[in-house]
Short mmCIF file of C-alpha atoms in Angstrom, two decimals:
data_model
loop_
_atom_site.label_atom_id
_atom_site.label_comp_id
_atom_site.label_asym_id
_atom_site.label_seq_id
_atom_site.Cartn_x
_atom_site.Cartn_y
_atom_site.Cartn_z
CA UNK A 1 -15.19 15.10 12.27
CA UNK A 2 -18.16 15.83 9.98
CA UNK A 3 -18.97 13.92 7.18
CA UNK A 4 -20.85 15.96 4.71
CA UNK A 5 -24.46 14.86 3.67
CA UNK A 6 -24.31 16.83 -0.04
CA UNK A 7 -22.41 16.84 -2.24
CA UNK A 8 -19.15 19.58 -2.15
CA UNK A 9 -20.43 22.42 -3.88
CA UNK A 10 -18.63 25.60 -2.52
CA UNK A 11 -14.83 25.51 -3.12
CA UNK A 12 -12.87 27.53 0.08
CA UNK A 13 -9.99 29.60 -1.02
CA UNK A 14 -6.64 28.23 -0.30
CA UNK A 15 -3.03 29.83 0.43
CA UNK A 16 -0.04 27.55 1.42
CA UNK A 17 0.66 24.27 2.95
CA UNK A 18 3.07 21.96 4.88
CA UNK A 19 6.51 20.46 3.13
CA UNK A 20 6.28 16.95 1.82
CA UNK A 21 7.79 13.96 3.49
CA UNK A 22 11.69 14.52 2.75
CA UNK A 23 12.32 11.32 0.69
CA UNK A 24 9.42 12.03 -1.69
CA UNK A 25 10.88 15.42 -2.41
CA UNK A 26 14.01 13.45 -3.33
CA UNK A 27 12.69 11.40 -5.62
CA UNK A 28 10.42 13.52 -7.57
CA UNK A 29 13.35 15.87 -7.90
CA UNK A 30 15.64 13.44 -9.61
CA UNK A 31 12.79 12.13 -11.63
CA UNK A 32 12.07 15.50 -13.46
CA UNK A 33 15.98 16.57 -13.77
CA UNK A 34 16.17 13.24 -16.21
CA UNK A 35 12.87 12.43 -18.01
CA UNK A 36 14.55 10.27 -20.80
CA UNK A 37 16.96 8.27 -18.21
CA UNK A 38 14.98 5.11 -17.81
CA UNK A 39 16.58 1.20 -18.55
CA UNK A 40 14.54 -0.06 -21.27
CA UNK A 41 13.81 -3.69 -20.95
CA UNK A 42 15.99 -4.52 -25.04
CA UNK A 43 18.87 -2.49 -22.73
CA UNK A 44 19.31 -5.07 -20.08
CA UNK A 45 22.20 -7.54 -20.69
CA UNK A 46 22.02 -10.81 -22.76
CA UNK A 47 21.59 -13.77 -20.91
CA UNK A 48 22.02 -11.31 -17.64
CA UNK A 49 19.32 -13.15 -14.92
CA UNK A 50 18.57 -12.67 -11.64
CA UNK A 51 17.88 -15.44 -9.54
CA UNK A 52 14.61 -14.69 -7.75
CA UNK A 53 12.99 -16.48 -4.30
CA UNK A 54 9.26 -16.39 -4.07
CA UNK A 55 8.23 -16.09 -0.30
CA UNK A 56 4.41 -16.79 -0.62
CA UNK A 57 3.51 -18.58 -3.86
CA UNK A 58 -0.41 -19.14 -3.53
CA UNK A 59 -3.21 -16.07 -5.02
CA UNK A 60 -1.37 -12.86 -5.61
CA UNK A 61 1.95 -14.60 -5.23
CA UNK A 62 1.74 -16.67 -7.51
CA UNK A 63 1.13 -13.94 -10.21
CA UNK A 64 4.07 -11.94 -8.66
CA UNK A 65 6.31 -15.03 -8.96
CA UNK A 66 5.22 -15.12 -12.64
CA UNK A 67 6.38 -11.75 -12.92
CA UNK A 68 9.47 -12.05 -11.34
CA UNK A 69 10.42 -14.32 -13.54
CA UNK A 70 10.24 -12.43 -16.54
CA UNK A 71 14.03 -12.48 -17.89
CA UNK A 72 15.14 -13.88 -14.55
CA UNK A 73 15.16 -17.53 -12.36
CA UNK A 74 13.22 -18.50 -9.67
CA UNK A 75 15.68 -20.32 -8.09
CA UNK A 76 13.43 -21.25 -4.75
CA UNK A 77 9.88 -21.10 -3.62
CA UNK A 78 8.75 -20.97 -0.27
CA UNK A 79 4.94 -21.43 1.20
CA UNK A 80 3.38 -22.61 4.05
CA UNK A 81 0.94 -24.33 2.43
CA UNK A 82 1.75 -27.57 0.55
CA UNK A 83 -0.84 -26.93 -2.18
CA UNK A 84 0.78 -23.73 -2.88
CA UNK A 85 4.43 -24.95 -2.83
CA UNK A 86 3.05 -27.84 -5.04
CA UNK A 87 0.75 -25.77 -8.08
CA UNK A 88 4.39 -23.50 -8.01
CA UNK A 89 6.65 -25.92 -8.60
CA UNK A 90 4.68 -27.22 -11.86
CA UNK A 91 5.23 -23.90 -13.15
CA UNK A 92 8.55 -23.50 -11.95
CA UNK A 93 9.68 -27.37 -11.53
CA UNK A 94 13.31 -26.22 -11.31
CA UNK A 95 13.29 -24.22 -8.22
CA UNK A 96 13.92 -25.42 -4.83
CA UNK A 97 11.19 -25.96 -2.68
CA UNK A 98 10.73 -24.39 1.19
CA UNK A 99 8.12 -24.25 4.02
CA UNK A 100 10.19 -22.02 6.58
CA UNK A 101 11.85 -18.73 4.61
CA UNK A 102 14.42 -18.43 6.76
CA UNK A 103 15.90 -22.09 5.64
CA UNK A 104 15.50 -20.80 2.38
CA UNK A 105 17.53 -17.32 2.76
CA UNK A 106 19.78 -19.14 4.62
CA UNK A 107 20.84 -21.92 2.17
CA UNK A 108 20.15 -20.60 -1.44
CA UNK A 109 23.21 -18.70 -1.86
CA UNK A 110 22.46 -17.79 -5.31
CA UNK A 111 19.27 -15.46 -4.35
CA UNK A 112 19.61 -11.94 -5.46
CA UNK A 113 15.95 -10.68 -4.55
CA UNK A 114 13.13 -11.89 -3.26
CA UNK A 115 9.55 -11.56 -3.82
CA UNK A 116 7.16 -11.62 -0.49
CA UNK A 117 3.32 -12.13 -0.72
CA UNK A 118 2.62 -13.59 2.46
CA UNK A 119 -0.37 -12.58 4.78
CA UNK A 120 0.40 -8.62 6.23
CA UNK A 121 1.62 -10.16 9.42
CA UNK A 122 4.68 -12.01 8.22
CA UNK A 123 5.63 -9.45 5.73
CA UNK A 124 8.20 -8.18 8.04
CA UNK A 125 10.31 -11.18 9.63
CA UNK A 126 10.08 -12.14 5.81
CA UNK A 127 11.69 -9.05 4.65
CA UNK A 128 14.08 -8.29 7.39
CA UNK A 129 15.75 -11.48 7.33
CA UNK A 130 16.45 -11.20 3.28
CA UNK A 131 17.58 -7.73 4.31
CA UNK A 132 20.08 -8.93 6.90
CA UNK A 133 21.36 -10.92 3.93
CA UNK A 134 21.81 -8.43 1.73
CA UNK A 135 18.89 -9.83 -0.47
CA UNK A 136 16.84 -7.15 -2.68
CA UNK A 137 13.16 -7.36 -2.18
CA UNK A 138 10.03 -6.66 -3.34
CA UNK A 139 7.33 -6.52 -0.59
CA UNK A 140 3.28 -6.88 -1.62
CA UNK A 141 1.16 -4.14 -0.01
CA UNK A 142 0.79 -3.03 2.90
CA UNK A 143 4.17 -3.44 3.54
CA UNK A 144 3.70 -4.14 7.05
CA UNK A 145 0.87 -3.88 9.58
CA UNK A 146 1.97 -2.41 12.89
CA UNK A 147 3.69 1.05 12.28
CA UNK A 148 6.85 0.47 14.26
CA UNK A 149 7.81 -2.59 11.75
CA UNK A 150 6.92 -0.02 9.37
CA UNK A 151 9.74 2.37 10.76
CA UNK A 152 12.11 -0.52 11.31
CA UNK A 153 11.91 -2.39 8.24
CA UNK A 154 12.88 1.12 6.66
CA UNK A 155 15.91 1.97 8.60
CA UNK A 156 16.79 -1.38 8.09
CA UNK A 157 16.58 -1.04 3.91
CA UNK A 158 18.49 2.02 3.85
CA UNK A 159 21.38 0.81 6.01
CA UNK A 160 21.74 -2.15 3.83
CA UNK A 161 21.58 0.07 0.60
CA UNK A 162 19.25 -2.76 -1.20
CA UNK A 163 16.98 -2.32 -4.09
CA UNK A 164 13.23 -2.14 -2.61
CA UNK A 165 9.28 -2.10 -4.17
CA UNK A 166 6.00 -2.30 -2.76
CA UNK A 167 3.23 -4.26 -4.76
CA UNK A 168 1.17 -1.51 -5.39
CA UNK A 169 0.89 -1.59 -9.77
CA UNK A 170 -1.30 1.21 -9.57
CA UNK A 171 2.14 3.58 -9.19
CA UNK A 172 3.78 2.33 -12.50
CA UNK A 173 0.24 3.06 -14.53
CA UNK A 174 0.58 5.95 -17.27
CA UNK A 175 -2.47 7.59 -15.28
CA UNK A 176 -0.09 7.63 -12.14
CA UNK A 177 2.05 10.24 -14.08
CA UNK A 178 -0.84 11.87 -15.95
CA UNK A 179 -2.82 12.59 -12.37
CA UNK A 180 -0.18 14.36 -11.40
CA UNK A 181 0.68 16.39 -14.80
CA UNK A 182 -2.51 17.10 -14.89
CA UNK A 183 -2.87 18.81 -11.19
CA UNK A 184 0.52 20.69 -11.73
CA UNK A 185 -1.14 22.08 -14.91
CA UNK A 186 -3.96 23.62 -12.54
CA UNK A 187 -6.58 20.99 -14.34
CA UNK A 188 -9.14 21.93 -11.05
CA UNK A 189 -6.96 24.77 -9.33
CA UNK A 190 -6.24 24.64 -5.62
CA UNK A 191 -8.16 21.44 -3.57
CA UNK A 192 -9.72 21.57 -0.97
CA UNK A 193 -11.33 18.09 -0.67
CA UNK A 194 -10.99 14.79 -1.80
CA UNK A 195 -13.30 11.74 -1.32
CA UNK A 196 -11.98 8.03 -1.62
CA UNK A 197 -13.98 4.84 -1.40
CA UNK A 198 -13.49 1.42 -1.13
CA UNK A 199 -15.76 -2.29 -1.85
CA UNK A 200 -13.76 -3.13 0.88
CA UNK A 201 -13.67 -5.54 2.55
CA UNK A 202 -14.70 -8.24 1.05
CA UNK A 203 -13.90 -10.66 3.98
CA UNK A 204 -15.21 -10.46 7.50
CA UNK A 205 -15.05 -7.60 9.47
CA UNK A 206 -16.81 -6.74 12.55
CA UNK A 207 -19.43 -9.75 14.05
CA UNK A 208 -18.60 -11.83 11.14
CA UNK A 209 -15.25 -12.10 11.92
CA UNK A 210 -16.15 -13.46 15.61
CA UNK A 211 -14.04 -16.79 16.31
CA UNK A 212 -15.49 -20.01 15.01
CA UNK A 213 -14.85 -23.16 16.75
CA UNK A 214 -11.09 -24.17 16.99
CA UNK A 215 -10.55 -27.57 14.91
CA UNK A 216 -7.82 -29.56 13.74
CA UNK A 217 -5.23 -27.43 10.98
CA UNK A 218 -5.18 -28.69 7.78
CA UNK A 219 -2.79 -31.25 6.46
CA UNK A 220 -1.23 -29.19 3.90
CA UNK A 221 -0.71 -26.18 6.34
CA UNK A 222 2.09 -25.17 8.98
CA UNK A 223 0.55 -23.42 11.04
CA UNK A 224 3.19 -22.57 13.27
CA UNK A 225 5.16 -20.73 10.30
CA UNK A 226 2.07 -19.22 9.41
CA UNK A 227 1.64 -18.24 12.72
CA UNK A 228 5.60 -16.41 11.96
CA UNK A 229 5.83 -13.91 14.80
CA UNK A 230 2.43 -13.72 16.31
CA UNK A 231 1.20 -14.99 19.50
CA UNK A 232 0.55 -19.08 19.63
CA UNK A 233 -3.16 -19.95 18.59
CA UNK A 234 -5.31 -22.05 17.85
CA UNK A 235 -6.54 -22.55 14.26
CA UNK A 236 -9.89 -21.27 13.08
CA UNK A 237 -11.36 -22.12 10.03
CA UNK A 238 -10.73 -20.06 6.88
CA UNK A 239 -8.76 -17.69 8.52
CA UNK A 240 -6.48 -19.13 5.86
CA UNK A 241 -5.71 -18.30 3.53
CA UNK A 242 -8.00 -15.46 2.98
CA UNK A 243 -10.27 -14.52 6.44
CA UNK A 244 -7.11 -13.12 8.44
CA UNK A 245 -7.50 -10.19 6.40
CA UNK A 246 -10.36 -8.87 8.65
CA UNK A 247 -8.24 -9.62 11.90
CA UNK A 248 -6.02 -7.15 13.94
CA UNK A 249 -3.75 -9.15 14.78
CA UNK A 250 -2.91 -10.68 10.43
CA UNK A 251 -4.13 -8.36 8.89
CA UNK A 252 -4.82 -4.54 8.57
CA UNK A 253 -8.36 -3.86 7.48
CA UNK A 254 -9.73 -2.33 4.37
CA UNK A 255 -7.29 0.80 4.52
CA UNK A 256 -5.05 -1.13 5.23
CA UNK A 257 -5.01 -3.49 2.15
CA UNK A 258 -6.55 -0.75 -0.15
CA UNK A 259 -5.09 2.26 0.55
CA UNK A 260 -1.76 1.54 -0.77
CA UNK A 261 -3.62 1.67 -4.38
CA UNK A 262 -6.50 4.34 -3.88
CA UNK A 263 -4.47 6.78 -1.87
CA UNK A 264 -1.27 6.55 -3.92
CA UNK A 265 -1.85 8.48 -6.90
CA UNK A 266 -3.38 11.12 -4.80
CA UNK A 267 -0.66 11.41 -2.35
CA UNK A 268 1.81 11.13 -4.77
CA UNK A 269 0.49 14.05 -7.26
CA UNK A 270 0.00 16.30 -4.52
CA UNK A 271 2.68 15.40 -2.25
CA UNK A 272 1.06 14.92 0.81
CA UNK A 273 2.88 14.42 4.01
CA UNK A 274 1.90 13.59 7.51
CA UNK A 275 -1.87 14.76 8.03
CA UNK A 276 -2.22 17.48 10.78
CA UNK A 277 -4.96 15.21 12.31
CA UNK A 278 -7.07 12.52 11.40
CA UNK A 279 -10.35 11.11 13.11
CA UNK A 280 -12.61 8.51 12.50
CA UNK A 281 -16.08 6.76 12.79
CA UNK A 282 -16.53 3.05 12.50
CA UNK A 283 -19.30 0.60 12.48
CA UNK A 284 -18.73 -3.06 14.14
CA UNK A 285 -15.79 -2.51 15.52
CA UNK A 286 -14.86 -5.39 18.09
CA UNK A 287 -12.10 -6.63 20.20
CA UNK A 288 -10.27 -8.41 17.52
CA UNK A 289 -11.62 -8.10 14.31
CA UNK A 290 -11.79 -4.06 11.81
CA UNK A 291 -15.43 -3.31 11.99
CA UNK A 292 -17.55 -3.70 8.95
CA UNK A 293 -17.52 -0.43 7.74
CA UNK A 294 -15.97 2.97 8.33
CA UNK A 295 -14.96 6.38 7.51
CA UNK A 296 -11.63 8.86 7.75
CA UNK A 297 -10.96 12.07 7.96
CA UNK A 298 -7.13 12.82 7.08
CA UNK A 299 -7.14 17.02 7.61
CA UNK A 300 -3.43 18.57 6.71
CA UNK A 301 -3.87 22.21 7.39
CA UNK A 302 -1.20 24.26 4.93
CA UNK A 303 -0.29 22.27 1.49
CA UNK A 304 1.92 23.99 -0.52
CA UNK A 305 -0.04 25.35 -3.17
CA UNK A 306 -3.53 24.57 -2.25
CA UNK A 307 -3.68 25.69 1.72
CA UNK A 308 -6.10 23.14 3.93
CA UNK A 309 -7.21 19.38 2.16
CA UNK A 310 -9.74 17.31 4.06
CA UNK A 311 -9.34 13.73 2.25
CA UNK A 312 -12.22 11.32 3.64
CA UNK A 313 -11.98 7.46 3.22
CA UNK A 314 -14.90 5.40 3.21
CA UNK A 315 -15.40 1.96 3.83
CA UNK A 316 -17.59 -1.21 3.39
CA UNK A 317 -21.20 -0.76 5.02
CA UNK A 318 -23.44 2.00 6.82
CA UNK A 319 -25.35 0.82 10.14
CA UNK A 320 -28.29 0.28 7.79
CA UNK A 321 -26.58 -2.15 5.46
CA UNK A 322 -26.14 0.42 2.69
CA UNK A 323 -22.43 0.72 0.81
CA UNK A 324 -20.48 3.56 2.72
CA UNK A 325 -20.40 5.70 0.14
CA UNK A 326 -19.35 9.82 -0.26
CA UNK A 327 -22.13 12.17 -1.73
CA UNK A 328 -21.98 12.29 -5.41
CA UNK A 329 -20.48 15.30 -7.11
CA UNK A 330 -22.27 17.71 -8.57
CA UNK A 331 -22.45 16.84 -12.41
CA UNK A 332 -21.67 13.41 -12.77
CA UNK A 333 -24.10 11.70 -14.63
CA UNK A 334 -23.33 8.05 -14.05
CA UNK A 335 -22.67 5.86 -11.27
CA UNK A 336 -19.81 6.35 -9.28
CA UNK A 337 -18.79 2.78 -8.87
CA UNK A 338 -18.08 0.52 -6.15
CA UNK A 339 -14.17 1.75 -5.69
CA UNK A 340 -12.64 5.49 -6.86
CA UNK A 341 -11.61 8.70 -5.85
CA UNK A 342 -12.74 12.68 -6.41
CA UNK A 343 -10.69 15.61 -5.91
CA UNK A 344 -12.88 18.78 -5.36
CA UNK A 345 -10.84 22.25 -6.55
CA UNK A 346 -11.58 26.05 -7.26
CA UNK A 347 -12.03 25.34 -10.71
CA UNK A 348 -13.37 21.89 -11.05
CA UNK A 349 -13.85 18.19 -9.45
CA UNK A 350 -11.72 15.66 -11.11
CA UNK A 351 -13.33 12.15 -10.55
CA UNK A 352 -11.63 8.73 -11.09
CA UNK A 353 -13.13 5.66 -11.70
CA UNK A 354 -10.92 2.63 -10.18
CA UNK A 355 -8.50 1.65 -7.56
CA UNK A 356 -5.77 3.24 -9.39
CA UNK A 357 -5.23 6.37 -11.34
CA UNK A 358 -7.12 4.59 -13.94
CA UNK A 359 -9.91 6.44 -15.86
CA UNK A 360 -10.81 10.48 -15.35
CA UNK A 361 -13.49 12.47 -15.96
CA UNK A 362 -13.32 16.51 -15.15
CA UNK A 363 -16.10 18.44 -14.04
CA UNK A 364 -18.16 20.54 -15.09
CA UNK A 365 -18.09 19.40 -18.88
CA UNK A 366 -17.04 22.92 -19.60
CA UNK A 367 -14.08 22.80 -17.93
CA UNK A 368 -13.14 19.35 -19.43
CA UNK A 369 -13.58 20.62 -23.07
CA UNK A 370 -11.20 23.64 -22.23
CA UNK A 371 -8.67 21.73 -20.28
CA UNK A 372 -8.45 18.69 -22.83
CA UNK A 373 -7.97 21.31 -25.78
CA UNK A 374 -4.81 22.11 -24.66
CA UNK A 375 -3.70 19.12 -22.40
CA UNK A 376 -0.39 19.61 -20.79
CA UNK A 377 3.25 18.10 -22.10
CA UNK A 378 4.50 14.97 -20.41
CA UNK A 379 7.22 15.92 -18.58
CA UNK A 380 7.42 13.09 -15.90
CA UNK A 381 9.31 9.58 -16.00
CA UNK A 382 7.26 6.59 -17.42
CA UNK A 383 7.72 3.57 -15.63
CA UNK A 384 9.31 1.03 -18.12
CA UNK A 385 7.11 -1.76 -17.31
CA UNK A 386 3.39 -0.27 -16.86
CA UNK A 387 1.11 -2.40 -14.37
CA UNK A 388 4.26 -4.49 -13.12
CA UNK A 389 5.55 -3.40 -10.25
CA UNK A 390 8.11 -6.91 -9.89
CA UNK A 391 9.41 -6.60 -13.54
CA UNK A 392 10.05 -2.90 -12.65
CA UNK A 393 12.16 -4.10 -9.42
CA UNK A 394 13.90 -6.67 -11.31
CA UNK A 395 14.88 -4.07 -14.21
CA UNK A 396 16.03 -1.84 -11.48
CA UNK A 397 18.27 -4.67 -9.95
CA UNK A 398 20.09 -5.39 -12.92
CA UNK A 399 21.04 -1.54 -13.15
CA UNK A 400 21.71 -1.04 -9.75
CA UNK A 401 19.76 2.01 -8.71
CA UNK A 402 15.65 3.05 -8.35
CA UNK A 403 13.90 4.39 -11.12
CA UNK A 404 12.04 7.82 -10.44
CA UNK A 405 9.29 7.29 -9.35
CA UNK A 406 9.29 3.43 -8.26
CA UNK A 407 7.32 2.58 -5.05
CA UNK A 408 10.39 2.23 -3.16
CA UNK A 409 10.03 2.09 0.30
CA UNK A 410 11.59 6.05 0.82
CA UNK A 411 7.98 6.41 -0.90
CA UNK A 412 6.18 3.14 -0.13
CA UNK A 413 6.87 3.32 3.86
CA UNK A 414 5.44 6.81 4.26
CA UNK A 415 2.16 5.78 2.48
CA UNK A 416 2.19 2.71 4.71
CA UNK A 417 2.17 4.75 7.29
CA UNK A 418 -0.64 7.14 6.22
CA UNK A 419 -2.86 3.91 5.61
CA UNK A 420 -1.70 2.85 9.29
CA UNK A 421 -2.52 6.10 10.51
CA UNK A 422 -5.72 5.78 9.80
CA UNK A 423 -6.41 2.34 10.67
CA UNK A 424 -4.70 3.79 14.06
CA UNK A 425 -7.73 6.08 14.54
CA UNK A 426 -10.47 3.26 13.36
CA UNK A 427 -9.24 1.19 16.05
CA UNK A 428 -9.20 3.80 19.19
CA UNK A 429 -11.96 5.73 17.77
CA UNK A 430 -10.04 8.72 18.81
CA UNK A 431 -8.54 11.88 16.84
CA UNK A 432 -4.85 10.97 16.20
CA UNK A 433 -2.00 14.10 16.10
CA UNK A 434 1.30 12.01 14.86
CA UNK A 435 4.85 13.42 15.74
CA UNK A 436 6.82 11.68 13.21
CA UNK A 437 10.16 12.33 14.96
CA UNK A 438 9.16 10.75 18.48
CA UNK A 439 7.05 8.64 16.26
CA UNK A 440 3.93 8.55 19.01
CA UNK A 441 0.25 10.07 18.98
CA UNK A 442 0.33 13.02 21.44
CA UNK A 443 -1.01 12.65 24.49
CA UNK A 444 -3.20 9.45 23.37
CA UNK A 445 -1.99 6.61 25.19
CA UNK A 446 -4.28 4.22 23.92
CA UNK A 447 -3.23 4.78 20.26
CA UNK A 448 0.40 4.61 21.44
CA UNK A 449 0.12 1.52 23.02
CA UNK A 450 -0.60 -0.37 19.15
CA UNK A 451 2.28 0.80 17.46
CA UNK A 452 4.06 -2.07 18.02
CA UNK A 453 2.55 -5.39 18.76
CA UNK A 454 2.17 -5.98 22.32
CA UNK A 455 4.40 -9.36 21.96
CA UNK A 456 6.78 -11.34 19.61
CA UNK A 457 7.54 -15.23 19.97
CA UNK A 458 11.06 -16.48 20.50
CA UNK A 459 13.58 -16.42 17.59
CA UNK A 460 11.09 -14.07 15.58
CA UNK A 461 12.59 -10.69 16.92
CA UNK A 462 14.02 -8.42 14.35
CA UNK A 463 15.02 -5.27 14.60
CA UNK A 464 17.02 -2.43 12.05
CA UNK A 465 20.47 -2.14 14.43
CA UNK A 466 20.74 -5.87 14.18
CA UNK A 467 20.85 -6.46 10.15
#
């Protein structure tokens, strides 16, 4: 694929385009038959609390168990890492403490749902064994980091019937709903491009992530739970609890950890399905580790309303050293920033600076001042608790049923997926064509063989017909 050099300056004429992923249609559908339907947070029962158990309580899960808690319990906290466990309980002295999750699930009876910010890798035994329980849950992004656990832990949701969320905040923002107003209101006509870039990562990738020297694990950590499902190995420094992000085998990459914010309002306010084709370049790249920089090219060739979109993904550093950046659009006159997105139309670019739908600026000025004269109506469901995606889950536990519009997983899976897709092609460095019903890359062996990790240790095998 070609990455272009200039900046987009010719807009292509555009005709129709392929149907949206069936459960996205769904909820979109239900969201705009009842605009004014949404649980308010004064609507939820007195005194009516959920008790709540926090798989992963250090970082980002410790902020998500702080959410969580909002007009709820944490009954029990669970980390492999006694520091964690220990700076949780002092917030939450009450709950029961845990190393393994599985003990946990098994003995706290009074669990309704469960919050799980572990390392990518162990997001899945996590969240399949509170499925097989019964146990609502609400899963940090990427939801997974093999596709096949991405397929399983779905099935596995929906025959259970359980309230589910992915950690992505971005999709509760006001902006999430306005993007998508916005492009139904023909604010840059048909697209034909979009750009998205990332800071990403921020850990090593490529030669820096080469193995250091085995030494002893830390005192505080169990490493063997950490380990959860992958192969045995030896412990490396740092790779906890933040360098196992650069690793294939923990973690998924930059796409993988940011495209579940910058993609999502874009796929969302177009509706975009399963891409046509992707391909990708990548600098770095090694046996085990997501090379230091990269870029994608998703290509879906008939989208209803616009006809072909070309979205390219960029990634952390150039050969040179430089920040792997898109070309600038024409009429922007300030720095793009180091993470946003652009969406090139007929009519107009519409830039965003952020890794959410977060703050817009339309090009050329003209077309701003005309657009933003008139804007369009909200018509779309706000999410009642904007920037929290665990208070939303928790509101939508008590009433028993998804809000439109949540990030659950009949949405959340599918752009888990598209973020895995891509990572697919980073890895094989070859041009991926995805059959989503016999779930495989055609005719590419090589990408075929990573859709599901090559082993699983003993008494960590879970799988959807077995819940």
């Amino acid at each position: 694929m070609k990455f272009h050099d200039t900046a987009m300056t010719q807009h292509l004429p555009t005709s129709s385009r392929r149907s949206f992923l069936k459960g996205f249609t769904a909820t979109t559908a239900a969201g705009i038959a009842m605009p004014n339907l949404l649980l308010r947070a004064q609507d939820t029962p007195a005194g009516k609390k959920l008790g709540i158990g926090c798989i992963g309580v250090g970082g980002k899960g410790f902020s998500d168990m702080e959410s969580a808690s909002w007009q709820n319990e944490i009954v029990a906290i669970c980390d492999v890492d006694s520091n964690n466990l220990a700076a949780a309980a002092k917030k939450f002295p009450n709950a029961k403490q845990y190393r393994d999750f599985r003990e946990m699930l098994e003995k706290e009876k009074g669990i309704d749902g469960v919050t799980i910010s572990t390392p990518d890798h162990s997001h899945y035994p996590a969240a399949m064994h509170a499925i097989s329980l019964g146990k609502h849950i609400c899963v940090q992004k990427p939801l997974v980091n093999t596709l096949w656990e991405a397929r399983e832990l779905h099935k596995a949701a929906t025959k259970k019937g359980i309230i589910t969320q992915m950690g992505n905040q971005g999709h509760t923002y006001e902006q999430n709903r306005q993007l998508k107003e916005w492009l139904d209101a023909g604010v840059i006509g048909k697209i034909s491009e979009i750009h998205v870039w990332t800071n990403r990562p921020i850990w090593p990738q490529g030669h820096a992530a080469d193995p250091k020297p085995a030494q002893a694990v830390p005192a505080t950590l169990d490493w063997q739970l950490w380990l959860a499902q992958a192969p045995d190995a030896e412990y490396r420094p740092k790779i906890h609890p933040f360098d196992w992000r650069g690793l294939f085998e923990y973690g998924a990459g930059a796409l993988g950890d940011m495209g579940c914010h910058n993609l999502d309002p874009i796929v969302w306010a177009i509706g975009l399905g399963v891409p046509d084709r992707i391909e990708a370049t990548a600098d770095g790249l090694t046996d085990i580790a997501w090379p230091r920089g990269a870029k994608v090219g998703y290509i879906w060739e008939n989208v209803p309303g616009h006809g072909k979109i070309t979205l390219y993904w960029y990634e952390g550093k150039n050969t040179d050293g430089s920040d792997c950046l898109p070309p600038v659009p024409k009429d922007l006159n300030k720095p793009m920033g180091g993470t946003g997105f652009y969406l090139v139309g007929a009519d107009g670019i519409l830039c965003n600076e952020g890794s959410q739908a977060q703050k817009f600026t339309i090009l050329p000025e003209a077309r701003s001042q005309e657009f933003l004269a008139s804007p369009p109506a909200k018509t779309l469901d706000r999410s009642p608790t904007p920037g929290d995606s665990q208070k939303e889950w928790s509101l939508a536990v008590k009433q028993g049923k998804h809000f439109p519009f949540m990030s659950q997983f009949d949405y959340a899976v599918p752009l888990t997926e598209l973020c895995l897709l891509g990572a697919l092609a980073i890895r094989t460095g070859t041009p991926i064509q995805w059959d989503q019903e016999k779930y495989l890359a055609i005719g590419n062996d090589a990408a075929n063989k990573l859709i599901k990790r090559a082993q699983y240790r003993d008494g960590w095998e879970y799988t959807a017909d077995k819940v």
